[in-house]
Coordinates of C-alpha atoms in Angstrom, one line a residue:
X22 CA 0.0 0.0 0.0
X23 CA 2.4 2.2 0.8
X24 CA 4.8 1.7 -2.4
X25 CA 1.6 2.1 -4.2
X26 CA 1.1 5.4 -2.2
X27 CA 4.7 6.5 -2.8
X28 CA 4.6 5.9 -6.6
X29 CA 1.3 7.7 -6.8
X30 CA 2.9 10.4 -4.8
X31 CA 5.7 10.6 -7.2
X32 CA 3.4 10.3 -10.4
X33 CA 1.6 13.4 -8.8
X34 CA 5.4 15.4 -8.6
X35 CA 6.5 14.8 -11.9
X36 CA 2.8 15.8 -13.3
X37 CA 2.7 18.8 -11.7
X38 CA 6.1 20.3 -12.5
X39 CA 5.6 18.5 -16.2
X40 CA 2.5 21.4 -16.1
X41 CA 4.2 24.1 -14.1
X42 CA 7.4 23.6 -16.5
X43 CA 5.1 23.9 -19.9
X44 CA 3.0 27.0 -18.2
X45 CA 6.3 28.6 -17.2
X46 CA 8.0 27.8 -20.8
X47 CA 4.3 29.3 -22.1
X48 CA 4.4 32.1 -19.9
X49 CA 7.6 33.2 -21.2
X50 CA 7.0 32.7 -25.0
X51 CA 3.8 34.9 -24.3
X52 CA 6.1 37.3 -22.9
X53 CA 8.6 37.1 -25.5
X54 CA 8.4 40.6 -27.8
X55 CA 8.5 40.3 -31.6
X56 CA 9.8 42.7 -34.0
X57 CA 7.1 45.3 -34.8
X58 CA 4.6 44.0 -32.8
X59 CA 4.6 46.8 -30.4
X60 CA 2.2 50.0 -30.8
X61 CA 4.2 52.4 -32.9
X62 CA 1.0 54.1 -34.1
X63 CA 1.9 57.1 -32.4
X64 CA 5.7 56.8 -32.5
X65 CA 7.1 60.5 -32.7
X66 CA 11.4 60.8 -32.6
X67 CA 10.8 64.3 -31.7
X68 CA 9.2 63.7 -27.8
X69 CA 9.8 59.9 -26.8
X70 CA 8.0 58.4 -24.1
X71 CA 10.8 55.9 -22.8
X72 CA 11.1 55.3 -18.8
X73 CA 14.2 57.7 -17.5
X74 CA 14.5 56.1 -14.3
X75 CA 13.8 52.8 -12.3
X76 CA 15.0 48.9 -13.0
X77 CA 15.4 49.4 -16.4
X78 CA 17.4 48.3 -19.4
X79 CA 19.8 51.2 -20.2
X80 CA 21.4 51.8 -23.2
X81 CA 24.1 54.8 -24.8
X82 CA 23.8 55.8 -28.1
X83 CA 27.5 56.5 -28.3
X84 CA 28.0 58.6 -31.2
X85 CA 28.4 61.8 -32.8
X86 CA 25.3 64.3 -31.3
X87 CA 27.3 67.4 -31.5
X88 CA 29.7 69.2 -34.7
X89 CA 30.0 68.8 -38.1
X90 CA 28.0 64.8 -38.4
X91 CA 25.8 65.6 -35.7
X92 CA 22.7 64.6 -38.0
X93 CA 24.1 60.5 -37.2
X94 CA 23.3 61.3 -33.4
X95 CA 19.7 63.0 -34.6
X96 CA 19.4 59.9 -36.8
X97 CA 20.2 57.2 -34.2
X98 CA 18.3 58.8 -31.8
X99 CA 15.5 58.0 -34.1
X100 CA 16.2 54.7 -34.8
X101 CA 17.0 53.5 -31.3
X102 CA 13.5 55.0 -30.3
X103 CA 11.3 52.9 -32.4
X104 CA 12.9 49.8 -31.5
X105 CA 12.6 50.8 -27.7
X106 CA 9.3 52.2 -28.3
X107 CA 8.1 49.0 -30.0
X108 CA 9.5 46.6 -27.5
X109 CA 8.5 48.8 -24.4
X110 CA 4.8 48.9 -25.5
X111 CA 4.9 44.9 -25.8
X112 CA 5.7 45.4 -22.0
X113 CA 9.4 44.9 -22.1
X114 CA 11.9 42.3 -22.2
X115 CA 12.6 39.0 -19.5
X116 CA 15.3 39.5 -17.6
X117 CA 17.3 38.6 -14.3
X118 CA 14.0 37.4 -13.4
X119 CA 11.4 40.7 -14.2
X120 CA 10.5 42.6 -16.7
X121 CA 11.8 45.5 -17.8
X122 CA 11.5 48.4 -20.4
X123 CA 14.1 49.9 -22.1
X124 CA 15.7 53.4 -21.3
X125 CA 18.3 55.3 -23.6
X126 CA 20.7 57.9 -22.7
X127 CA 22.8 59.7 -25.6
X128 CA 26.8 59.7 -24.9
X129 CA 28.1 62.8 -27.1
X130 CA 31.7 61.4 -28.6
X131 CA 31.8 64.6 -30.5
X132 CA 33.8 62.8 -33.2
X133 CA 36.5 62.8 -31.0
X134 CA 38.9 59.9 -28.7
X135 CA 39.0 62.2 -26.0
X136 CA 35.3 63.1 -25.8
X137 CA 34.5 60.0 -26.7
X138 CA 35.5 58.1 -24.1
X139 CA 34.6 59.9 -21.3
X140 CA 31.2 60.2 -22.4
X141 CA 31.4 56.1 -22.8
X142 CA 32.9 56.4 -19.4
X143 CA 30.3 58.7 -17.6
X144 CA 27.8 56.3 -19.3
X145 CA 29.5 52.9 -17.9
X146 CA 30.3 54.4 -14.5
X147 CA 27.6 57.4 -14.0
X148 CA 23.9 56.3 -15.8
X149 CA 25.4 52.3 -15.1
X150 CA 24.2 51.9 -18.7
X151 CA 24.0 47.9 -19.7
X152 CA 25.4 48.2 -23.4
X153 CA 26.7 51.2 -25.6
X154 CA 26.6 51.0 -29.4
X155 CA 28.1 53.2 -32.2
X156 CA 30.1 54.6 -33.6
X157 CA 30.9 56.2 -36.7
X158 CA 34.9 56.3 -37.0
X159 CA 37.8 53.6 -36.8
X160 CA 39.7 55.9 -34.4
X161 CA 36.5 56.3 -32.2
X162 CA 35.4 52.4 -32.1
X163 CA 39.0 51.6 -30.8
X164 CA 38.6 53.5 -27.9
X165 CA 34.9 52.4 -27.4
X166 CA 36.9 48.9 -27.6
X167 CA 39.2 49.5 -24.7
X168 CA 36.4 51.1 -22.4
X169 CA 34.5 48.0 -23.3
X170 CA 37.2 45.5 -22.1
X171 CA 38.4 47.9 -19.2
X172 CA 34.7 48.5 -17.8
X173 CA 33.4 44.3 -18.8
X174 CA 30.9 46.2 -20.8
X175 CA 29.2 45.5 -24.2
X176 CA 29.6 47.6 -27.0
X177 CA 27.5 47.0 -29.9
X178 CA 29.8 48.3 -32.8
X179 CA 26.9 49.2 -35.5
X180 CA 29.1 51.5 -38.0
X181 CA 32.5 51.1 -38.0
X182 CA 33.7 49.0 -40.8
X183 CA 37.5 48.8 -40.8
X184 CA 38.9 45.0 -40.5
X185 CA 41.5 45.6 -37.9
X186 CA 38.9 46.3 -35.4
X187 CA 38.5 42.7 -34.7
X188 CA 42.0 41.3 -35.0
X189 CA 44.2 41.3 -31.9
X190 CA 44.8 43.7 -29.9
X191 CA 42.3 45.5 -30.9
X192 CA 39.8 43.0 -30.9
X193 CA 38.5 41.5 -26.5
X194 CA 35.2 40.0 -26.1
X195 CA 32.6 42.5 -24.9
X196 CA 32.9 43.8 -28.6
X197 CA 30.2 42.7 -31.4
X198 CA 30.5 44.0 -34.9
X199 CA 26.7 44.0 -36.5
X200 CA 27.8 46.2 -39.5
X201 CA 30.0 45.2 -42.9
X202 CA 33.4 45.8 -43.0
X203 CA 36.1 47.2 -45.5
X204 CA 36.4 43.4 -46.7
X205 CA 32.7 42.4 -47.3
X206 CA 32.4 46.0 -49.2
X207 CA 35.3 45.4 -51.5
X208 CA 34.7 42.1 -52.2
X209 CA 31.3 42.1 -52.7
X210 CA 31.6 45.1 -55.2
X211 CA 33.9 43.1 -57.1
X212 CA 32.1 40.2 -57.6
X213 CA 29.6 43.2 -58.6
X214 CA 32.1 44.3 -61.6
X215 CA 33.4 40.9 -62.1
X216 CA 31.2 40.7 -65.4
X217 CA 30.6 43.7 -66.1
X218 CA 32.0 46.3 -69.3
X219 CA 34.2 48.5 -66.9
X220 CA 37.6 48.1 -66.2
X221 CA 39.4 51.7 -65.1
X222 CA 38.6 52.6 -61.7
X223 CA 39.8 55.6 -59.6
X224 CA 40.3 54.9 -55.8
X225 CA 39.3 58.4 -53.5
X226 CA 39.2 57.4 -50.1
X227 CA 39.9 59.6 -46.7
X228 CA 43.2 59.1 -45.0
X229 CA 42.4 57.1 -42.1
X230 CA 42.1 53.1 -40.9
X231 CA 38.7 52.8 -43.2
X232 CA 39.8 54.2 -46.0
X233 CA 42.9 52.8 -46.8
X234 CA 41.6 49.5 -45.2
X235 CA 38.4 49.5 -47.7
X236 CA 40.9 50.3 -51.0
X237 CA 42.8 47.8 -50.1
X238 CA 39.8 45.4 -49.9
X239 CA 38.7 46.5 -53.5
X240 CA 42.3 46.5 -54.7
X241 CA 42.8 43.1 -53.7
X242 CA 39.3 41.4 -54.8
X243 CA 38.9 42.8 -57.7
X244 CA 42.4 41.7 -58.9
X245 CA 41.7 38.2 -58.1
X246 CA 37.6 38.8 -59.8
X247 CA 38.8 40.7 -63.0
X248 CA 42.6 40.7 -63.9
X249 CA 41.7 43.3 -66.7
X250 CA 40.7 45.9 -64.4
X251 CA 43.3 48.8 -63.9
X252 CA 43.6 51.0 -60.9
X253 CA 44.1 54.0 -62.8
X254 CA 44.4 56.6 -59.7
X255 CA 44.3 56.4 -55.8
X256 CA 44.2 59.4 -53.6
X257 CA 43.7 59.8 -50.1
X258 CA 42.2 62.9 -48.6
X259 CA 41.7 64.5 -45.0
X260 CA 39.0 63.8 -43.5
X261 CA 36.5 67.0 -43.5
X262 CA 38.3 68.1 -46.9
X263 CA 36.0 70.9 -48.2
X264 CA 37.2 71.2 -51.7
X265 CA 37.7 67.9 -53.8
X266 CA 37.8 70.1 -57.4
X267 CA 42.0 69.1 -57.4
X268 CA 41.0 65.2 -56.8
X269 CA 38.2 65.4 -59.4
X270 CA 40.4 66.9 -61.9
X271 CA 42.6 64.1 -61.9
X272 CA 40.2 61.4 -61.9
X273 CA 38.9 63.7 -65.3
X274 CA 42.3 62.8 -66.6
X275 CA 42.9 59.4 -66.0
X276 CA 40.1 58.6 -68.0
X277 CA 38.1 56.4 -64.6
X278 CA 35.2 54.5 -65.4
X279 CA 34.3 54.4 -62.0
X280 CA 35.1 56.5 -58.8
X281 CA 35.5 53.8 -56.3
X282 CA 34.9 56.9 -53.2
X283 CA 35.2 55.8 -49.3
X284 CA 33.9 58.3 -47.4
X285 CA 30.9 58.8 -45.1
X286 CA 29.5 62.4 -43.5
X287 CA 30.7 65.7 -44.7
X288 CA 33.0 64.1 -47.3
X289 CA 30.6 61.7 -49.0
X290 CA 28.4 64.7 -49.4
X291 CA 30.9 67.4 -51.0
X292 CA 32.2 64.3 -52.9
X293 CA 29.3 63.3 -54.9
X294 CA 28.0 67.2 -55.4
X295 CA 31.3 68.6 -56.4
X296 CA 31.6 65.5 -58.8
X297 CA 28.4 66.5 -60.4
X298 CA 29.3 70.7 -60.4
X299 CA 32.2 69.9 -62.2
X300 CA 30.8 67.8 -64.9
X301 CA 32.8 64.5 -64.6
X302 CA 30.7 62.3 -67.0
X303 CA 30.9 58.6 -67.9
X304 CA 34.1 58.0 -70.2
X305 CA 31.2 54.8 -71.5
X306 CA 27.7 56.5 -71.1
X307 CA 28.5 59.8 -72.2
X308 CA 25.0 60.6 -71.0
X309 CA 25.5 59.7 -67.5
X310 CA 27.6 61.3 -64.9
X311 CA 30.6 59.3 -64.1
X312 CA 29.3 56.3 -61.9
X313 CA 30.7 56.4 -58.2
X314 CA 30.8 53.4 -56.2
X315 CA 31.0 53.6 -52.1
X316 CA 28.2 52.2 -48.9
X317 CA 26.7 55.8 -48.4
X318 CA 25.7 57.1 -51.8
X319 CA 22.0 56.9 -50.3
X320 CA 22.1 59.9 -48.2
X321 CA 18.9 61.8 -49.5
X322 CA 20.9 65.6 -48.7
X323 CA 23.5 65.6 -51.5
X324 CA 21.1 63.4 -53.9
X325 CA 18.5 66.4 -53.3
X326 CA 21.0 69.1 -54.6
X327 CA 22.4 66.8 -57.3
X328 CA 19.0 66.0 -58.7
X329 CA 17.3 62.7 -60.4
X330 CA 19.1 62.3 -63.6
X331 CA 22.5 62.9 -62.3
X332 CA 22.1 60.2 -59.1
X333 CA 21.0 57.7 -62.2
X334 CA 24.4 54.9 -62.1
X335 CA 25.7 55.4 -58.4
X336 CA 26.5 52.3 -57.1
X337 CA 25.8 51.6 -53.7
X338 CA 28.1 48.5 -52.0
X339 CA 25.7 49.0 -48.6
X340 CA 26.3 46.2 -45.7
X341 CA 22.1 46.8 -45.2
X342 CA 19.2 47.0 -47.8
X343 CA 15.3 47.7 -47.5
X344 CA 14.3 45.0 -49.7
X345 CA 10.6 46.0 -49.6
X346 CA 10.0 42.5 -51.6
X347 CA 10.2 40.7 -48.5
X348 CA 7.2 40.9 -46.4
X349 CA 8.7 41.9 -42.5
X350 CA 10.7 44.5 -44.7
X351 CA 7.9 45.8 -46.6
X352 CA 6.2 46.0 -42.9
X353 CA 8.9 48.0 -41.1
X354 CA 9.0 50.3 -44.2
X355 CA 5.2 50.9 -44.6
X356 CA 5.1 51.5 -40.5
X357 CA 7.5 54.0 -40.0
X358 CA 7.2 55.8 -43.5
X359 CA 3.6 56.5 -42.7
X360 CA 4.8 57.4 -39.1
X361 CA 7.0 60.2 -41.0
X362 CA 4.1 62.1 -42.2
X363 CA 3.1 63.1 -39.0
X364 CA 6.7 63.9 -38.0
X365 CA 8.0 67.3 -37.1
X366 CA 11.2 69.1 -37.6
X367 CA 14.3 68.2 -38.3
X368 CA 13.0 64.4 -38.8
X369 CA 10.1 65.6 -41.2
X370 CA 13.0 65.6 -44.6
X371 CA 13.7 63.1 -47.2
X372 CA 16.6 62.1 -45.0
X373 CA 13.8 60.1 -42.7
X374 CA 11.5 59.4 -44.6
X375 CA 12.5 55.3 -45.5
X376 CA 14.6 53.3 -42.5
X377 CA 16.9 52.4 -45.2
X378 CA 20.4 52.2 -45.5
X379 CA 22.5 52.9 -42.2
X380 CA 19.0 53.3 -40.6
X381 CA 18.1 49.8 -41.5
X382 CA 21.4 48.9 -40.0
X383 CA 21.2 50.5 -37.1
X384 CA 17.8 48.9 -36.4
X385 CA 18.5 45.5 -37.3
X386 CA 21.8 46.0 -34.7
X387 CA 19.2 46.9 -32.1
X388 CA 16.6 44.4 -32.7
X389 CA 19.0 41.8 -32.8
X390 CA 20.7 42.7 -29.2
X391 CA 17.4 42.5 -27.2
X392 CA 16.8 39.5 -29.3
X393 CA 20.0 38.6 -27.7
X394 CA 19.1 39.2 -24.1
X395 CA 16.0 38.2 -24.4
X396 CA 17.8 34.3 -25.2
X397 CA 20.2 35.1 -22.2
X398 CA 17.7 35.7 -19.7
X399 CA 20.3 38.1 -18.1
X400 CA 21.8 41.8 -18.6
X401 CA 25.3 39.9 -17.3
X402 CA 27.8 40.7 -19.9
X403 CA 29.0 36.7 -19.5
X404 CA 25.5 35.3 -20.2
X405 CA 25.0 37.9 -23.1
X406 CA 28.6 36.8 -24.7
X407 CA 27.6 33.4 -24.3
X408 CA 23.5 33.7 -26.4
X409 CA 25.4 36.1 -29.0
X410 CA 28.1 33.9 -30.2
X411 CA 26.4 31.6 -33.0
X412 CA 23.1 33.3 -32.8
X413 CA 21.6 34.3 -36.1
X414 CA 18.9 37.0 -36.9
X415 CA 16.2 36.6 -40.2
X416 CA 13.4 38.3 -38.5
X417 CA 13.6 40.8 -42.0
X418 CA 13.8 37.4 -44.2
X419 CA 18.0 37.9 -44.6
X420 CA 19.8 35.6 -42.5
X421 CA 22.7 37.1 -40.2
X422 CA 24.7 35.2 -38.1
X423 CA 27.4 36.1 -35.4
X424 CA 30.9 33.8 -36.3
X425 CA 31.4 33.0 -32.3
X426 CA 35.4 33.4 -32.6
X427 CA 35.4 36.8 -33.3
X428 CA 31.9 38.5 -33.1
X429 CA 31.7 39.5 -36.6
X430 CA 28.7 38.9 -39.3
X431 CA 28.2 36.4 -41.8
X432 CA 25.4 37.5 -44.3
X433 CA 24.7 37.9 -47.8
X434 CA 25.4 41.4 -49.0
X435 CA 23.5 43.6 -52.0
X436 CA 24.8 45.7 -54.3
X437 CA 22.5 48.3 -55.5
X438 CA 22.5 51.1 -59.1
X439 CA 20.8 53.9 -58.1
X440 CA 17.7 54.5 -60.7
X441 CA 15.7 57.5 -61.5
X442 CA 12.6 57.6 -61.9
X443 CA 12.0 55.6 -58.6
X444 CA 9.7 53.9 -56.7
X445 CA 10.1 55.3 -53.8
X446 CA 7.8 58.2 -53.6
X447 CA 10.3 60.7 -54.4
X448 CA 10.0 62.2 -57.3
X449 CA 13.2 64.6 -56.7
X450 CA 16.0 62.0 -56.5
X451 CA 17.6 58.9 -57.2
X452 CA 17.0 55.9 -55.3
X453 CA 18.1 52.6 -55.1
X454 CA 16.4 50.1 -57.8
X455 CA 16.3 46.4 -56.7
X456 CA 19.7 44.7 -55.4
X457 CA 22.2 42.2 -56.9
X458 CA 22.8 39.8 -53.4
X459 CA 26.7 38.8 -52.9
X460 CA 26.6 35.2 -51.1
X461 CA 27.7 35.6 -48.1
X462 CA 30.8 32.8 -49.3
X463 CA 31.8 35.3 -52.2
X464 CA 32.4 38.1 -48.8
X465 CA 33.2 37.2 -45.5
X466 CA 34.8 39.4 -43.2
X467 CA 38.4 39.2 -42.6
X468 CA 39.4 36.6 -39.5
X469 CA 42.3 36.9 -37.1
X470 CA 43.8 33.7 -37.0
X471 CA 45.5 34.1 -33.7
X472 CA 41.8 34.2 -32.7
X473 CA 41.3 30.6 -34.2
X474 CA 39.6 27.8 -31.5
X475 CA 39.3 30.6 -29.1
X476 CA 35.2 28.6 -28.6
X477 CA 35.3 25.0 -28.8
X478 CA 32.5 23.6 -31.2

């Protein structure tokens, strides 16, 4: 009687926590947010309703809000605030056993090391932030790098793209690198060119880790893609250069079929306007301007001066790409481009009106980190480190995953002409027409191999 008593006992046990573990495992699915399922009905950039105090998630948006590229700090501010927005009104994420919302603080690096990391600092040590993602500039994320390391942090690197970043010493693991890099840019655009009728290019790239990084890239992939092709010029610049009529001149001369231009802010901008003032057409479509290639030829501002017909043939070697054929794409667009109408100054201008681009980047980065903690359970930086490494993210139907040794991306990458007319409600500019995608094996990011079985399989 009693063994039959004990075994019914026991039957009873393992029922009950069978139930309890499927309602708990229910109970935190239903908990689980989802990408765009939030209300972002009334989203507004311009006065966001995120908490600014309590047990919360904090995160800095470590980047340029002040000087000359202080639009990316506007911009990002954006873009962090719909994901927070649309995750916060889902009721927040799981973790260390509650749940909690999202809260953002905004760490001014000024475009500067100095500034830069004591704002990271101040962030880590003062506002006891979780994470800290950026940052436009090689010379920037380095020091974001080190504060990382120094502090046990996690810094979400979102836009710097220059492959020594993550090889030793540079490279410690609170870091994760969500954007491209200089290698899957200048391989993937020569895969681009592999079959195509040009062959002269022209190399005009700023004078710092990037640029000479990203050249090289190009240089190197498209020698092994197309032996014809000739380097015909290569010319570094200062960053912030304000006149590029001496550069242009002797790309005119050479006789380029293609400006292959790295640069980003200030310099992309004066690049592709002066190009156009000056006339530089196509040495093979004598009707076109001469074709540039580069990752931020989508930046609506120089496009708007430039006009339609003279954006037609750009050639945009983006890391990110609102493919609006796939249908969670084609969501996020329709939601926040009908959320612009209603937007105010300075986020009510062509430059916000599609998350495309470095916006789509950007938002994907965030997306994919709470996606991240969610798994982990935890804001520990150990347990985080641990969910990231070998996690992928295809919420938007474009499969990225993390390479655990190093914490850089795998993905497919497009390659994109700029068309005009458009289909993208602007009747002003050019916009991108649909990609070319760059398998993912045709592209991968550069790998330290001193970093090689640092996680066993």
């Amino acid at each position: 009687m009693k063994s039959v008593m004990k075994k019914s006992m026991v039957g009873i046990f393992i029922g009950s926590f069978l139930i309890f573990s499927i309602c708990a495992g229910s109970s935190n699915r239903a908990m689980a947010f989802e990408p765009l399922k939030g209300d972002l009905s009334k989203y507004d950039p311009k006065n966001q309703t995120f908490p600014t105090s309590g047990d919360t998630i904090k995160i800095a948006m470590w980047d340029q809000v002040s000087g000359v590229n202080a639009y990316l700090g506007e911009a990002y501010t954006a873009i962090l605030g719909f994901v927070a927005q649309d995750i916060n009104s889902q009721g927040g994420i799981l973790v260390d056993g509650k749940m909690k919302k999202i809260q953002f603080i905004l760490a001014d690096t000024q475009g500067r090391p100095d500034p830069g990391k004591r704002a990271a600092e101040k962030a880590i040590l003062q506002d006891k932030i979780n994470v800290f993602a950026g940052v436009a500039g090689t010379h920037l994320a380095k020091v974001g790098q080190a504060v990382a390391k120094e502090h046990k942090t996690i810094f979400v690197n979102v836009s710097a793209y220059s492959d020594e970043l993550m090889d030793l010493p540079d490279w410690n693991e609170y870091v994760f690198r969500t954007c491209g890099t200089s290698a899957t840019s200048g391989k993937s655009l020569a895969v681009f060119y592999e079959k195509r009728p040009e062959t002269k290019f022209y190399i005009l790239a700023q004078d710092y880790a990037w640029g000479h990084s990203s050249a090289g890239a190009f240089k190197k992939a498209i020698k092994e893609a197309k032996p014809s092709a000739q380097i015909v010029g290569e010319e570094y610049f200062p960053v912030y250069t304000k006149d590029f009529a001496p550069y242009l001149e002797k790309v005119r001369a050479s006789g380029a079929e293609v400006i292959v231009q790295m640069a980003w802010g200030a310099d992309n901008e004066n690049l592709i306007k002066q190009s156009r003032q000056l006339g530089l057409k196509s040495p093979l479509k004598p009707e076109y301007y001469i074709p540039m290639a580069s990752p931020f030829l989508d930046d609506t501002r120089p496009l708007e001066v430039i006009g339609g017909p003279a954006g037609r043939g750009l050639v945009l070697c983006t890391d990110f790409y609102l493919d609006r054929r796939v249908p969670n794409v084609n969501k996020l667009a329709t939601i926040w481009t009908n959320s612009w109408k209603t937007w105010k100054a300075p986020y009510n201008t062509r430059l916000y009106q599609w998350p495309g681009g470095g916006w789509y980047r950007n938002l994907t980065s965030y997306y994919w980190y709470f996606q991240v903690l969610q798994k982990a359970g935890s804001t520990d930086p150990k347990k985080v480190i641990a969910a990231w490494e070998g996690d992928t993210f295809d919420f938007f139907g474009w499969k990225h995953y993390m390479r655990p040794a190093d914490h850089q991306v795998i993905a497919d990458r497009p390659i994109v002409e700029m068309v005009f007319p458009n289909t993208w409600d602007n009747p002003q500019n050019a916009m991108p027409g649909d990609p070319i995608w760059i398998p993912a094996q045709k592209c991968f990011p550069t790998f330290d191999e001193k970093l090689k079985g640092r996680v066993k399989n």
